[in-house]
PDB file of C-alpha atoms in Angstrom:
ATOM      1  CA  MET A   1      20.149 -78.839 -30.396  1.00 77.00           C
ATOM      2  CA  PRO A   2      23.667 -80.113 -31.740  1.00 84.00           C
ATOM      3  CA  ILE A   3      27.188 -77.926 -31.521  1.00 87.00           C
ATOM      4  CA  ASN A   4      28.534 -76.780 -34.870  1.00 89.00           C
ATOM      5  CA  LYS A   5      31.772 -75.953 -35.361  1.00 89.00           C
ATOM      6  CA  SER A   6      33.529 -74.580 -38.622  1.00 90.00           C
ATOM      7  CA  THR A   7      37.050 -75.428 -40.780  1.00 89.00           C
ATOM      8  CA  GLU A   8      38.163 -74.200 -43.355  1.00 94.00           C
ATOM      9  CA  TYR A   9      37.706 -77.831 -44.508  1.00 96.00           C
ATOM     10  CA  GLY A  10      33.754 -77.142 -44.052  1.00 96.00           C
ATOM     11  CA  ASN A  11      31.389 -77.718 -41.153  1.00 95.00           C
ATOM     12  CA  ILE A  12      30.890 -79.330 -38.359  1.00 93.00           C
ATOM     13  CA  GLU A  13      28.013 -80.849 -36.527  1.00 94.00           C
ATOM     14  CA  ILE A  14      28.170 -82.597 -33.164  1.00 93.00           C
ATOM     15  CA  SER A  15      24.863 -84.288 -32.537  1.00 93.00           C
ATOM     16  CA  LEU A  16      24.670 -84.300 -27.908  1.00 92.00           C
ATOM     17  CA  ASP A  17      23.224 -87.880 -28.738  1.00 91.00           C
ATOM     18  CA  ALA A  18      27.451 -88.253 -29.791  1.00 93.00           C
ATOM     19  CA  ILE A  19      28.660 -86.583 -26.585  1.00 94.00           C
ATOM     20  CA  ALA A  20      26.249 -88.194 -24.137  1.00 93.00           C
ATOM     21  CA  ASN A  21      28.192 -91.818 -26.029  1.00 93.00           C
ATOM     22  CA  LEU A  22      31.809 -90.782 -25.280  1.00 95.00           C
ATOM     23  CA  ALA A  23      30.612 -89.765 -22.459  1.00 95.00           C
ATOM     24  CA  GLY A  24      29.183 -93.053 -20.860  1.00 93.00           C
ATOM     25  CA  GLY A  25      32.452 -94.395 -22.661  1.00 94.00           C
ATOM     26  CA  ALA A  26      34.782 -92.272 -19.990  1.00 96.00           C
ATOM     27  CA  ILE A  27      32.599 -92.691 -16.927  1.00 95.00           C
ATOM     28  CA  THR A  28      32.243 -96.820 -17.324  1.00 93.00           C
ATOM     29  CA  GLU A  29      36.556 -96.555 -17.399  1.00 94.00           C
ATOM     30  CA  CYS A  30      36.903 -95.148 -14.553  1.00 95.00           C
ATOM     31  CA  TYR A  31      37.785 -97.189 -11.557  1.00 94.00           C
ATOM     32  CA  GLY A  32      34.827 -98.328  -9.423  1.00 93.00           C
ATOM     33  CA  ILE A  33      32.729 -97.094 -11.527  1.00 94.00           C
ATOM     34  CA  VAL A  34      30.763-100.823 -12.710  1.00 92.00           C
ATOM     35  CA  GLY A  35      26.568 -99.630 -14.650  1.00 90.00           C
ATOM     36  CA  MET A  36      24.671 -96.687 -15.760  1.00 91.00           C
ATOM     37  CA  ALA A  37      21.552 -96.624 -14.858  1.00 89.00           C
ATOM     38  CA  SER A  38      19.129 -95.302 -17.168  1.00 82.00           C
ATOM     39  CA  GLN A  39      16.869 -92.899 -16.089  1.00 72.00           C
ATOM     40  CA  LYS A  40      13.876 -92.392 -18.858  1.00 68.00           C
ATOM     41  CA  THR A  41      14.106 -94.996 -21.831  1.00 62.00           C
ATOM     42  CA  LEU A  42      16.708 -97.206 -22.330  1.00 60.00           C
ATOM     43  CA  LYS A  43      17.852 -95.368 -25.496  1.00 63.00           C
ATOM     44  CA  ASP A  44      19.419 -92.523 -22.303  1.00 69.00           C
ATOM     45  CA  ARG A  45      22.263 -94.529 -21.403  1.00 81.00           C
ATOM     46  CA  GLY A  46      22.445 -93.181 -18.070  1.00 90.00           C
ATOM     47  CA  VAL A  47      23.388 -89.831 -19.339  1.00 92.00           C
ATOM     48  CA  VAL A  48      21.462 -86.931 -20.056  1.00 92.00           C
ATOM     49  CA  VAL A  49      22.988 -83.916 -21.646  1.00 93.00           C
ATOM     50  CA  THR A  50      21.555 -80.313 -21.928  1.00 93.00           C
ATOM     51  CA  GLN A  51      23.644 -76.984 -23.635  1.00 91.00           C
ATOM     52  CA  ASP A  52      23.019 -73.635 -22.771  1.00 86.00           C
ATOM     53  CA  GLU A  53      24.581 -70.358 -24.017  1.00 84.00           C
ATOM     54  CA  THR A  54      27.885 -70.902 -22.333  1.00 88.00           C
ATOM     55  CA  GLY A  55      28.526 -74.903 -22.356  1.00 90.00           C
ATOM     56  CA  LEU A  56      27.712 -78.185 -21.723  1.00 94.00           C
ATOM     57  CA  VAL A  57      25.592 -79.739 -18.107  1.00 95.00           C
ATOM     58  CA  LEU A  58      25.272 -83.278 -17.677  1.00 95.00           C
ATOM     59  CA  ASN A  59      23.475 -85.716 -15.668  1.00 94.00           C
ATOM     60  CA  LEU A  60      25.084 -89.259 -15.543  1.00 95.00           C
ATOM     61  CA  TYR A  61      23.452 -91.291 -13.557  1.00 95.00           C
ATOM     62  CA  ILE A  62      25.698 -94.914 -12.147  1.00 95.00           C
ATOM     63  CA  ILE A  63      26.060 -97.869 -10.469  1.00 94.00           C
ATOM     64  CA  ALA A  64      29.190 -98.124  -8.091  1.00 94.00           C
ATOM     65  CA  LEU A  65      31.197-101.159  -6.913  1.00 92.00           C
ATOM     66  CA  GLN A  66      30.941-101.695  -3.725  1.00 92.00           C
ATOM     67  CA  GLY A  67      33.709-101.452  -0.688  1.00 90.00           C
ATOM     68  CA  ILE A  68      35.236 -98.481  -2.282  1.00 91.00           C
ATOM     69  CA  LYS A  69      34.817 -94.726  -0.576  1.00 94.00           C
ATOM     70  CA  LEU A  70      32.144 -93.356  -3.132  1.00 94.00           C
ATOM     71  CA  SER A  71      32.930 -89.547  -2.743  1.00 94.00           C
ATOM     72  CA  GLN A  72      37.012 -89.982  -4.132  1.00 95.00           C
ATOM     73  CA  VAL A  73      35.726 -92.309  -7.360  1.00 94.00           C
ATOM     74  CA  VAL A  74      32.419 -90.030  -8.223  1.00 96.00           C
ATOM     75  CA  TYR A  75      35.658 -86.373  -7.653  1.00 97.00           C
ATOM     76  CA  GLU A  76      37.568 -88.559  -9.850  1.00 96.00           C
ATOM     77  CA  ALA A  77      34.987 -89.431 -12.308  1.00 96.00           C
ATOM     78  CA  GLN A  78      34.011 -86.026 -13.216  1.00 97.00           C
ATOM     79  CA  LYS A  79      37.484 -85.071 -13.705  1.00 97.00           C
ATOM     80  CA  ARG A  80      37.708 -87.622 -16.453  1.00 97.00           C
ATOM     81  CA  VAL A  81      34.637 -86.414 -18.338  1.00 97.00           C
ATOM     82  CA  LYS A  82      35.063 -82.826 -17.850  1.00 97.00           C
ATOM     83  CA  TYR A  83      38.847 -83.849 -18.947  1.00 97.00           C
ATOM     84  CA  VAL A  84      37.937 -86.108 -21.745  1.00 96.00           C
ATOM     85  CA  LEU A  85      35.075 -83.586 -22.999  1.00 95.00           C
ATOM     86  CA  GLU A  86      36.987 -80.215 -23.435  1.00 95.00           C
ATOM     87  CA  LYS A  87      39.971 -82.271 -24.740  1.00 96.00           C
ATOM     88  CA  THR A  88      38.571 -83.779 -27.815  1.00 94.00           C
ATOM     89  CA  LEU A  89      35.505 -81.536 -28.339  1.00 91.00           C
ATOM     90  CA  GLU A  90      36.603 -78.367 -27.761  1.00 89.00           C
ATOM     91  CA  VAL A  91      34.169 -76.944 -25.681  1.00 90.00           C
ATOM     92  CA  LYS A  92      33.348 -75.744 -22.495  1.00 93.00           C
ATOM     93  CA  CYS A  93      32.273 -77.679 -19.614  1.00 95.00           C
ATOM     94  CA  ASN A  94      29.952 -76.384 -17.540  1.00 95.00           C
ATOM     95  CA  ALA A  95      28.934 -78.976 -15.105  1.00 96.00           C
ATOM     96  CA  VAL A  96      29.425 -83.313 -14.281  1.00 97.00           C
ATOM     97  CA  ASN A  97      26.848 -84.104 -12.672  1.00 97.00           C
ATOM     98  CA  ILE A  98      26.262 -87.591 -10.654  1.00 96.00           C
ATOM     99  CA  TYR A  99      23.915 -89.586  -9.811  1.00 95.00           C
ATOM    100  CA  VAL A 100      24.166 -93.050  -7.708  1.00 94.00           C
ATOM    101  CA  GLN A 101      21.697 -94.815  -8.089  1.00 93.00           C
ATOM    102  CA  GLY A 102      23.328 -98.233  -6.386  1.00 91.00           C
ATOM    103  CA  VAL A 103      25.659-100.283  -5.494  1.00 92.00           C
ATOM    104  CA  ARG A 104      27.126-103.797  -6.762  1.00 91.00           C
ATOM    105  CA  ALA A 105      29.447-106.143  -5.430  1.00 88.00           C
ATOM    106  CA  VAL A 106      31.780-107.567  -8.012  1.00 72.00           C
ATOM    107  CA  LYS A 107      31.877-110.962  -7.720  1.00 71.00           C
TER     108      LYS A 107
END
């Protein structure tokens, strides 16, 4: 179900796929995140977005950099994704769940 907003100039409809792309872009810019891991199909790009009455819930499946403090990197990534979505889309983000699917050494 897309997010609908109305302005004085007309209506705006933001699809969940667009939100997933925005969240994926925000998390891949974070230090210590080297990639995303698809969960269902190649289409989901490692981000699954659901919406309930009060806001968005995001599930992000990542591949992290080896040799980092994983808990701190994931916490900072959660904060960044939540901030980007709330400031860009002006919607409430209830949860940003991050699932580490693998660890990779970068050469």
